[in-house]
Coordinates of C-alpha atoms and ligand atoms in Angstrom, one line a residue:
X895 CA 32.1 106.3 104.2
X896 CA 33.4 109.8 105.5
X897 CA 30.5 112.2 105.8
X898 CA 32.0 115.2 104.8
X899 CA 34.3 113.6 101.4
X900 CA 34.8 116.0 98.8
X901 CA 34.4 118.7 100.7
X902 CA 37.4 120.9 100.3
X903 CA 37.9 123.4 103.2
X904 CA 40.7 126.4 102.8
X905 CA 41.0 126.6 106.5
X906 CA 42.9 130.2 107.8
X907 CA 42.1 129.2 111.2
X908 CA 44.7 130.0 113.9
X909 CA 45.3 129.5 118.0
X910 CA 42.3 127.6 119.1
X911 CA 38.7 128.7 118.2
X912 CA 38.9 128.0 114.2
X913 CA 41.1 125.0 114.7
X914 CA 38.4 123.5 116.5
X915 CA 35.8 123.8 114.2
X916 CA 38.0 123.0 110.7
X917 CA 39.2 119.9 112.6
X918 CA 35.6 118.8 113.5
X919 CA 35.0 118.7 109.9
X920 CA 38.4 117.1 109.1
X921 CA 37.4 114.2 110.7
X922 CA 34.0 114.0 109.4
X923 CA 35.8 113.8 106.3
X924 CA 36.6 116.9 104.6
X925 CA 39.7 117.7 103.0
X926 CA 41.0 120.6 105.3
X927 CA 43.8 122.8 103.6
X928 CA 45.3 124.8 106.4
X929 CA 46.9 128.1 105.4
X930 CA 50.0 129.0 107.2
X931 CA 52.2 132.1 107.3
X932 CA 56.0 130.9 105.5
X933 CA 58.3 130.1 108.0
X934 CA 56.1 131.3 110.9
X935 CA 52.8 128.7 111.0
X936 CA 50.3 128.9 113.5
X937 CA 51.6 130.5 116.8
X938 CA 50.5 127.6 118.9
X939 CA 52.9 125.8 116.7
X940 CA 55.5 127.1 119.3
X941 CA 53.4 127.7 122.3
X942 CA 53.7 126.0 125.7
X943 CA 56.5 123.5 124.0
X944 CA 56.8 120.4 126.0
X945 CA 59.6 119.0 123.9
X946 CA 62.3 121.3 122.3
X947 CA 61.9 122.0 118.1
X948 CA 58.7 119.9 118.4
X949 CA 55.2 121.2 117.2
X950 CA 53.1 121.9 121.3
X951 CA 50.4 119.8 121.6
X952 CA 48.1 122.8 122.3
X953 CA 48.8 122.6 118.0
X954 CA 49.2 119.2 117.5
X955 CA 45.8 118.3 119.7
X956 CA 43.8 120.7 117.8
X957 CA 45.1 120.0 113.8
X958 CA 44.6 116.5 113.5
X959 CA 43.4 114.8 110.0
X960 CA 44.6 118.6 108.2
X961 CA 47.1 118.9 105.4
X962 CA 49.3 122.6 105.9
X963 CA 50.4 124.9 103.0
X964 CA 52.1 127.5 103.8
X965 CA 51.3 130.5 101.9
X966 CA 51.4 134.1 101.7
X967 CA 48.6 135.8 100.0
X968 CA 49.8 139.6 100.6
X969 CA 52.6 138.7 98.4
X970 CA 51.5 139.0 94.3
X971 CA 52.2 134.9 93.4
X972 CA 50.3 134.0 97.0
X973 CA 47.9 136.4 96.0
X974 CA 47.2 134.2 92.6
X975 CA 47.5 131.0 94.5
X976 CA 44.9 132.0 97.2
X977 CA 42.5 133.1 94.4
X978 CA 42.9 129.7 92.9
X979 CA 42.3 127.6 96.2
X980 CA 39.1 130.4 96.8
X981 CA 37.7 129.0 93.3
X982 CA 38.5 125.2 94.5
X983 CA 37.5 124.9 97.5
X984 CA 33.9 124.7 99.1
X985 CA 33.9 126.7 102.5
X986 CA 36.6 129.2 103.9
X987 CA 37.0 129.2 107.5
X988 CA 38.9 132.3 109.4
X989 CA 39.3 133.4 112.9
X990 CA 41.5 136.7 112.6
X991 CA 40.9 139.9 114.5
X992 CA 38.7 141.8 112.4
X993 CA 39.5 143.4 108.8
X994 CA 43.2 141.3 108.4
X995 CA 41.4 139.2 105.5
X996 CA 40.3 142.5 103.7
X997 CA 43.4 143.8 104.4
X998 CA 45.0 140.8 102.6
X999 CA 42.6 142.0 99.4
X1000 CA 40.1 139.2 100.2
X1001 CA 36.8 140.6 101.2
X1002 CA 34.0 138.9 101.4
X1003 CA 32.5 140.8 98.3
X1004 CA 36.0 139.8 96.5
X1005 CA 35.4 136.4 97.4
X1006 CA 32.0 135.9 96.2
X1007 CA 33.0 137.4 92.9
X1008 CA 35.9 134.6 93.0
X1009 CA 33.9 131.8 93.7
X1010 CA 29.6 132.4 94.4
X1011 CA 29.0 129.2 95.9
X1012 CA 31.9 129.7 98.9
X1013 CA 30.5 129.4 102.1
X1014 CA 32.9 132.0 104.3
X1015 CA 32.9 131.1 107.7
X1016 CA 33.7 133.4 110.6
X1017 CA 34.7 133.5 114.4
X1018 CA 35.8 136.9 116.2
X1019 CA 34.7 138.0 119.4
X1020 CA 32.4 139.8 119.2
X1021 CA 29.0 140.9 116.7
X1022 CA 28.3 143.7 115.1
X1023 CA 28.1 146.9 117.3
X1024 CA 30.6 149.0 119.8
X1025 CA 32.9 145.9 120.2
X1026 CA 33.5 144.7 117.0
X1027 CA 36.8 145.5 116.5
X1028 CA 38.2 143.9 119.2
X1029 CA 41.0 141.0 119.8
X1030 CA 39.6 138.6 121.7
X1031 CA 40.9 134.8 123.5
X1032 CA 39.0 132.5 125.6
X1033 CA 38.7 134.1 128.9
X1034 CA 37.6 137.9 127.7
X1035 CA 34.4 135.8 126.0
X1036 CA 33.6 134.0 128.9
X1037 CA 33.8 137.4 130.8
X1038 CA 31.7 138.9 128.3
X1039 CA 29.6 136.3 127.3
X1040 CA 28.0 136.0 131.3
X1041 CA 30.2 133.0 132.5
X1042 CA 32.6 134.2 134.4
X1043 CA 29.7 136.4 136.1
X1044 CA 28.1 133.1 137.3
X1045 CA 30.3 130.7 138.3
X1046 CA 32.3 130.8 141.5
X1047 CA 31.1 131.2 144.8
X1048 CA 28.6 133.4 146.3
X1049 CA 30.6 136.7 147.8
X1050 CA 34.4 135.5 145.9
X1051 CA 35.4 136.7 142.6
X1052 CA 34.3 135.7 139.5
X1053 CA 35.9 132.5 138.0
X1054 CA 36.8 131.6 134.2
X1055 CA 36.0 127.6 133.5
X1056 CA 38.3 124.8 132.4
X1057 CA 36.4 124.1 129.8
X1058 CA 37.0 126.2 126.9
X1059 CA 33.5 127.5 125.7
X1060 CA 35.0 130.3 124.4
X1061 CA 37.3 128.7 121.9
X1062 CA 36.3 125.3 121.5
X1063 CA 32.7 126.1 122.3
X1064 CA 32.3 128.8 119.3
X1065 CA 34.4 126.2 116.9
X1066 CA 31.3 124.2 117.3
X1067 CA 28.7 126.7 116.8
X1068 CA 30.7 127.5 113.4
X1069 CA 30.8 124.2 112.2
X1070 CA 27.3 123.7 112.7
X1071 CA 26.8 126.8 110.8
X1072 CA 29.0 125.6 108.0
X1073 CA 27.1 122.0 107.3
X1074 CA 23.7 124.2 107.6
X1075 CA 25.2 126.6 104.7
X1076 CA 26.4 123.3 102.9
X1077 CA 22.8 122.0 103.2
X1078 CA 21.3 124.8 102.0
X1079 CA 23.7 125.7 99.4
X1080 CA 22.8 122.0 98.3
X1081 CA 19.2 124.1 97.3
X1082 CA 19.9 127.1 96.2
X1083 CA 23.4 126.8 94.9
X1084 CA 24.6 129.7 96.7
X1085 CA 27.2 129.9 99.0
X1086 CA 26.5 132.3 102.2
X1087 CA 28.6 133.9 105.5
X1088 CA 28.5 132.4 108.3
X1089 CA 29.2 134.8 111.6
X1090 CA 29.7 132.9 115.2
X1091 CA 30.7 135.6 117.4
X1092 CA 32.7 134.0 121.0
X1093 CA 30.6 136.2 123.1
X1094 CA 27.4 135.3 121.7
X1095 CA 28.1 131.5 121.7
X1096 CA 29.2 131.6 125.8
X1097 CA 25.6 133.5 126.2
X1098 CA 23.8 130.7 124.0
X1099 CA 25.5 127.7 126.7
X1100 CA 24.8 130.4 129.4
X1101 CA 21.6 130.1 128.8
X1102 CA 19.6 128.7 131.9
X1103 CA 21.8 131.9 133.9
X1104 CA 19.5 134.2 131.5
X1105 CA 16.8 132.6 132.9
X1106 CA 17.4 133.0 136.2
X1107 CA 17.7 136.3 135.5
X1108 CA 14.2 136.3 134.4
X1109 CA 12.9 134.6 136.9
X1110 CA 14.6 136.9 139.7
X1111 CA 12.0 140.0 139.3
X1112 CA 9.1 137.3 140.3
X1113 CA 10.9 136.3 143.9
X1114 CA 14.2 134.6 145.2
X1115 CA 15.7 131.2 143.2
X1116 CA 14.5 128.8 145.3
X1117 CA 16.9 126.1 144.5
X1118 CA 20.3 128.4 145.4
X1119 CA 22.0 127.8 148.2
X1120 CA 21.6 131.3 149.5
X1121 CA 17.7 131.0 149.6
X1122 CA 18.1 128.5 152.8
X1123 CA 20.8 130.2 154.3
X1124 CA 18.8 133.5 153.9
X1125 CA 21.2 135.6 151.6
X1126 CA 19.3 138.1 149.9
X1127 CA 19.3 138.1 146.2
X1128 CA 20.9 140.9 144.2
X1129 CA 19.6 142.5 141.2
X1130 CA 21.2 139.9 138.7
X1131 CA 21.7 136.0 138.9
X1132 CA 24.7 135.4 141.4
X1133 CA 27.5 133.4 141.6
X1134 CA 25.8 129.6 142.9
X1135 CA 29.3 127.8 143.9
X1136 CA 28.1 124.4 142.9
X1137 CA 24.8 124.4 142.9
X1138 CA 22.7 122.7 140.3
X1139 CA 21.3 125.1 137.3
X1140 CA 18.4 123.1 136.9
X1141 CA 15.1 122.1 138.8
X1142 CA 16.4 118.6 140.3
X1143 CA 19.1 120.2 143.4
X1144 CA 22.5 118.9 143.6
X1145 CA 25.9 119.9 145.0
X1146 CA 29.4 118.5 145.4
X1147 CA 30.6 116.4 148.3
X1148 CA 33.2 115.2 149.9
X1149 CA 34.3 111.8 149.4
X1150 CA 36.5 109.4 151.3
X1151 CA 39.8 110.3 151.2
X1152 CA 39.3 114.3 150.4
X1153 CA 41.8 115.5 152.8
X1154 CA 44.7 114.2 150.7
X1155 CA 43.7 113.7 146.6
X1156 CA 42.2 116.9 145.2
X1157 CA 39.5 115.0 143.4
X1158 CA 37.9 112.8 146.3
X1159 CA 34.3 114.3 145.6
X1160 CA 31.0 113.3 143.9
X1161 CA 28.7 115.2 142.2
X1162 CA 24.7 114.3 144.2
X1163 CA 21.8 115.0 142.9
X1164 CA 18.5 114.7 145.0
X1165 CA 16.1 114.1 142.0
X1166 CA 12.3 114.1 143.4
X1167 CA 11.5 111.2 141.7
X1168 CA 14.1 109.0 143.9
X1169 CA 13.8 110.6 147.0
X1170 CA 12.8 107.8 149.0
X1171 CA 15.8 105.6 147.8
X1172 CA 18.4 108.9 149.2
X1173 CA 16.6 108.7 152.3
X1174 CA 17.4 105.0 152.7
X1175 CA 21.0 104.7 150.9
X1176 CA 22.1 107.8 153.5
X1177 CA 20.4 105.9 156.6
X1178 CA 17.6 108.3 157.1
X1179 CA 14.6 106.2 156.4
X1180 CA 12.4 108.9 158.6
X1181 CA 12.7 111.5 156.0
X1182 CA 10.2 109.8 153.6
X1183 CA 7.4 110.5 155.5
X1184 CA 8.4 113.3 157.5
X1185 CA 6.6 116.5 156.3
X1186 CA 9.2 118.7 156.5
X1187 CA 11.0 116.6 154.1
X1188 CA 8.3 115.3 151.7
X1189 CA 8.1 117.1 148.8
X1190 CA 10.6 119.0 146.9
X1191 CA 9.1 122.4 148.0
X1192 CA 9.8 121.6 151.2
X1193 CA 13.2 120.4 151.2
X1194 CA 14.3 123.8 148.8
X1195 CA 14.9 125.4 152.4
X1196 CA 16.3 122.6 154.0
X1197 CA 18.9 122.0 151.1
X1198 CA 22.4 122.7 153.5
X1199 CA 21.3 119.9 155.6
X1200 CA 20.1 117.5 153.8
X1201 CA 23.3 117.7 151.5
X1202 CA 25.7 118.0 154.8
X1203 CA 23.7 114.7 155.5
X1204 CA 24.5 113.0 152.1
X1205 CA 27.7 114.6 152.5
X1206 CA 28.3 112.4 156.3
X1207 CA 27.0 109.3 154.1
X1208 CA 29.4 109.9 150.8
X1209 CA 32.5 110.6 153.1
X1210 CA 32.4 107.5 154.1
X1211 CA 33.2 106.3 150.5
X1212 CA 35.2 106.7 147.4
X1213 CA 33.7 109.0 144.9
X1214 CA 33.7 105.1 143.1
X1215 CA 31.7 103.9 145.6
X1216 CA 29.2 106.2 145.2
X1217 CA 28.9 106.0 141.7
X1218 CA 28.3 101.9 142.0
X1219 CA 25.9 102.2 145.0
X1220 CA 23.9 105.2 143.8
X1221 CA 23.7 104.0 140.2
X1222 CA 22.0 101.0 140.2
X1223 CA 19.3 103.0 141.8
X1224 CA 18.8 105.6 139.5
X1225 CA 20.3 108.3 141.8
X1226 CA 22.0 110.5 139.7
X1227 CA 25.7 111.0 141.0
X1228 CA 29.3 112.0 139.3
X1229 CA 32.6 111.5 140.7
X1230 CA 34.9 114.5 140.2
X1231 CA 37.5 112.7 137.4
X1232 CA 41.0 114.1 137.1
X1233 CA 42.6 114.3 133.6
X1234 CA 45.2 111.5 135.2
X1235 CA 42.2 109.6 135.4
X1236 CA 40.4 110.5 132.5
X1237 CA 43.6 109.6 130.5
X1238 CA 44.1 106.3 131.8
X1239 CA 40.2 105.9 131.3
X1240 CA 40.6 102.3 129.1
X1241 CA 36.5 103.2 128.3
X1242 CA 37.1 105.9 126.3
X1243 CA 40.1 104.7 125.1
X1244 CA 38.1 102.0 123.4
X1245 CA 35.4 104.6 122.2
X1246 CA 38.2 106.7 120.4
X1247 CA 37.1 109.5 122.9
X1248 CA 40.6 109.6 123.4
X1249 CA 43.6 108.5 120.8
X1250 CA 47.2 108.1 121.5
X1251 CA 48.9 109.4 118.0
X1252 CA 52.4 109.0 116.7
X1253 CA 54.1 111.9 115.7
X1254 CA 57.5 112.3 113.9
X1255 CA 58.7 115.2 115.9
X1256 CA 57.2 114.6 119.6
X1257 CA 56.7 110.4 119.1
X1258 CA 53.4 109.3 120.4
X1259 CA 51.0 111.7 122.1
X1260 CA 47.1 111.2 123.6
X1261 CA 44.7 113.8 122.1
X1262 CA 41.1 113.9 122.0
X1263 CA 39.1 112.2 119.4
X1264 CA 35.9 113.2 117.5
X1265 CA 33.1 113.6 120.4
X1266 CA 30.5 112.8 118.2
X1267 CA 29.8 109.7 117.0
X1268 CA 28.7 108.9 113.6
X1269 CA 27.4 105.1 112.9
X1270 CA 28.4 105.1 109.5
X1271 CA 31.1 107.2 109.4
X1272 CA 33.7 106.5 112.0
X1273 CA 36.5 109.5 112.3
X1274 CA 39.8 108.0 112.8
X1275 CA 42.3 110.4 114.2
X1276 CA 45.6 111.4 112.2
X1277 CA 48.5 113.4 113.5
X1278 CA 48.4 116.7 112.4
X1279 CA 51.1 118.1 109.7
X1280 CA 54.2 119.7 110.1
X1281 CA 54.3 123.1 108.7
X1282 CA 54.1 123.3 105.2
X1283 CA 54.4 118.9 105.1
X1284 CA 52.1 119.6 102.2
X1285 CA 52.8 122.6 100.0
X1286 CA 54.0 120.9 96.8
X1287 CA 51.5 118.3 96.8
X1288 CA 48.7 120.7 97.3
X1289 CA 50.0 123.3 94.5
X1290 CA 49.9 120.3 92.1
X1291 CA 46.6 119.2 93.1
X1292 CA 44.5 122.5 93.4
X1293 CA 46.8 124.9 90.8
X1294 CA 48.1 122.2 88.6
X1295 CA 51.5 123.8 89.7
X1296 CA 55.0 122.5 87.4
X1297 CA 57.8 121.8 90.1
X1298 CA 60.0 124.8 88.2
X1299 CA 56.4 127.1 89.2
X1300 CA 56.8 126.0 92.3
X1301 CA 60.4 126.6 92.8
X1302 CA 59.9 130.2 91.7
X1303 CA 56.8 131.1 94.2
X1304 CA 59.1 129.9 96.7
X1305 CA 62.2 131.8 95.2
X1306 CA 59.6 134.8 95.4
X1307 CA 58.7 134.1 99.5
X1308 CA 55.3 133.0 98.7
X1309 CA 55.0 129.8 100.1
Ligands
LIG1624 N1 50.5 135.2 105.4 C1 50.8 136.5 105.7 N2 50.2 137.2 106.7 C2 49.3 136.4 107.4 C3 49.1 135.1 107.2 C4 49.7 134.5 106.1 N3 49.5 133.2 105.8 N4 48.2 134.7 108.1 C5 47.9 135.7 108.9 N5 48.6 136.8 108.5 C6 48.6 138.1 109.1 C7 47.3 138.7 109.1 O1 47.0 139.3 107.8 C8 47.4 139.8 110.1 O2 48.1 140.9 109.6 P1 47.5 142.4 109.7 O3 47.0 142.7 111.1 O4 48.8 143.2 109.4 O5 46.5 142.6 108.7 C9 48.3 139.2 111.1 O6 48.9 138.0 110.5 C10 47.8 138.6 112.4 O7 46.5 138.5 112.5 P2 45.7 138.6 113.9 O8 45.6 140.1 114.3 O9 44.5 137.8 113.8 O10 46.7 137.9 115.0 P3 47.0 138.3 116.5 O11 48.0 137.2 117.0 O12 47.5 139.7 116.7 O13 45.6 138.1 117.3 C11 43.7 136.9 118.0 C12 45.1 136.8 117.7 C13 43.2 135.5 118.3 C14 43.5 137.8 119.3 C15 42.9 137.5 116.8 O14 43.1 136.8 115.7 C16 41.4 137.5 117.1 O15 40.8 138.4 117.8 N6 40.6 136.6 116.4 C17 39.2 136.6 116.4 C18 38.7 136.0 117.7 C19 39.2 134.6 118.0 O16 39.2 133.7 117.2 N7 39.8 134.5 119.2 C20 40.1 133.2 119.7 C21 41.5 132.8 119.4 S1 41.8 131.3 120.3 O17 42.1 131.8 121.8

């Protein structure tokens, strides 16, 4: 059975950050009613269009398992509708800049006095404090948030990442805070707010960069690169190219076939407990008991040769190679997987990691599936709707709505 059933979610979530989170919950189950703007929807609707008049799959990949309604509550009928889906519905999700749903009439006092036990859920960019009123996407958080600052390499600019921590990653720190709210509301009876600001969740996954920050006013970080090359340390944790962020080292290598295919590369890590196996699988049996090479404080500033060692070994096979020589040995090692790869990947194909979906606009498209896996509660992936697929059905359900009442809200621009 679906984890989340019965839980209705009135979901004003646009662009990527909110969507993220109300579609988590989607598939674990809740009924998400997504709110759109009358004949506009969500921007990403229209963004980065890949097939002409067809919802973009930056929308479609990130509204699956939702019903839409399109609805607007400035107008006085929306305004009544809205009120009645607030006194329905179990959580409110919202990622607009800040103030647009007070400025619809809906603050969070408002909504309280509408419905006490609605849990009102909340991205922007940032907390309370000198920034609070500012628009904010992806990149900007990962600026702010100490990302950008740390990734790249040592002496080049700073670098945004792929994945999208920003948006996706605070999506996931507001959904845990809206099952937290819904357990505790299960207690008290309350509903509560529930705040995740982008800059603050790119600082929480940027943790161990804080720490190294810390750690920096008690001598150099050992395990960076720049330590053996003797690069002096700044005054705040640098950019470490590809280093590893945690005690074991590790860097990327080259892999046979680099100078052509982008991706030829593996991920290495020189864990201390299987040191002696590295030494043999990369033919240097003499570093076991060679004291320079013995113990993991004495390799730290020996790290550049001992990975353009590994790195002569791994060139001399595919990233795949790698992977099946170094597993079975407990040597922890990653090839570098394209999204080519990763979508022709027949392993998580059969884990629902990732879903083709039919679509009646666009036909059949891969997206994403739920991440997390629930034993008794499977998620199966549904397209997502078409703007406003569901407005009728939705008026009838949640404001027992006559088709003439609906005809007029319409007449009146409403929905
Ligand atoms: N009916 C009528 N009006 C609606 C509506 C509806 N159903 N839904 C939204 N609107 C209106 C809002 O009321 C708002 O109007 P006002 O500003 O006049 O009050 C307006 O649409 C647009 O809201 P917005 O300012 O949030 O949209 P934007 O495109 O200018 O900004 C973004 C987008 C993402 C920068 C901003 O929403 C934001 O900073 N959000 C918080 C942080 C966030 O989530 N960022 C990540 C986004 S994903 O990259």
């Amino acid at each position: 059975m679906e984890a989340l059933k019965g839980v209705k979610i009135l979901d004003m979530t646009h662009v990527q950050s909110g969507p993220t989170c109300t579609q988590l919950l989607a598939w674990f189950g809740a009924d998400v009613v997504k709110v759109e703007r009358p004949g506009v929807g969500d921007a990403t609707r229209g963004q980065l269009r890949d097939v002409p008049d067809a919802d973009s799959l930056y929308f479609t990949m990130l509204n699956s398992n939702k019903r839409s309604i399109t609805l607007n509550p400035k107008k006085p009928e929306g305004s009544k509708i809205f009120t009645k889906l607030i006194q329905e519905c179990d959580v409110m999700v919202e990622n607009f800049a800040p103030g647009a749903l007070d400025r619809m009439g809906f603050s969070w006092e408002k909504i309280q006095e509408i419905n006490p036990r609605m849990i009102y859920a909340s991205v922007k960019g940032f907390g309370p404090g000198k920034y609070e009123d500012c628009k904010v996407y992806e990149n900007v958080a990962q600026c702010a948030g100490g990302s950008a600052s740390t990734t790249g390499m040592l002496g080049e600019v700073p670098l945004v990442t792929g994945a999208q921590i920003g948006d996706s990653g605070t999506g996931l720190h507001l959904a845990l805070g809206i099952v937290t709210a819904l357990f505790h509301r299960e207690k008290s009876g309350k509903g509560q707010r529930v705040s995740a600001a982008m800059q603050d969740g790119v600082l929480n996954l940027c943790r161990v960069k804080l720490r190294d920050q810390q750690r920096l006013s008690r001598g150099p970080l050992k395990e960076y690169s720049q330590f053996g090359e003797d690069i002096p340390f700044g005054d705040s944790t640098p950019r470490a190219g590809n280093d590893s962020g945690g005690g074991q080292p590790g860097r990327i290598l080259k892999c046979k076939g680099w100078e052509k295919d982008p991706n030829a590369y593996t991920y290495f890590i020189t864990q201390a407990a299987v040191w002696e196996k590295v030494c043999d699988v990369i033919g240097k049996p003499e570093w076991k008991e060679d004291e320079n090479y013995s113990t993991p404080a004495k390799r730290l500033p020996r790290l550049n040769e001992i990975f353009d060692t590994i790195e002569s070994w791994t060139m001399t096979k595919t990233k795949f190679e790698v992977m099946d020589i170094c597993n079975p040995l407990d040597i922890p090692v990653g090839p570098i997987l394209s999204l080519k790869e990763l979508a022709e990947d027949q392993g998580l194909r059969d884990t629902n990691t990732i879903v083709e979906v039919d679509h009646p606009e666009r036909g059949k498209y891969l997206t994403v599936g739920n991440p997390i896996k629930l034993s008794d509660s499977p998620a199966k992936v549904e397209r997502s709707p078409l703007l406003g697929e569901h407005t009728d059905e939705i008026l009838k359900e949640f404001c027992q709505m006559s088709d003439d009442e609906i005809k007029a809200v319409r007449e009146a621009g409403a929905v």
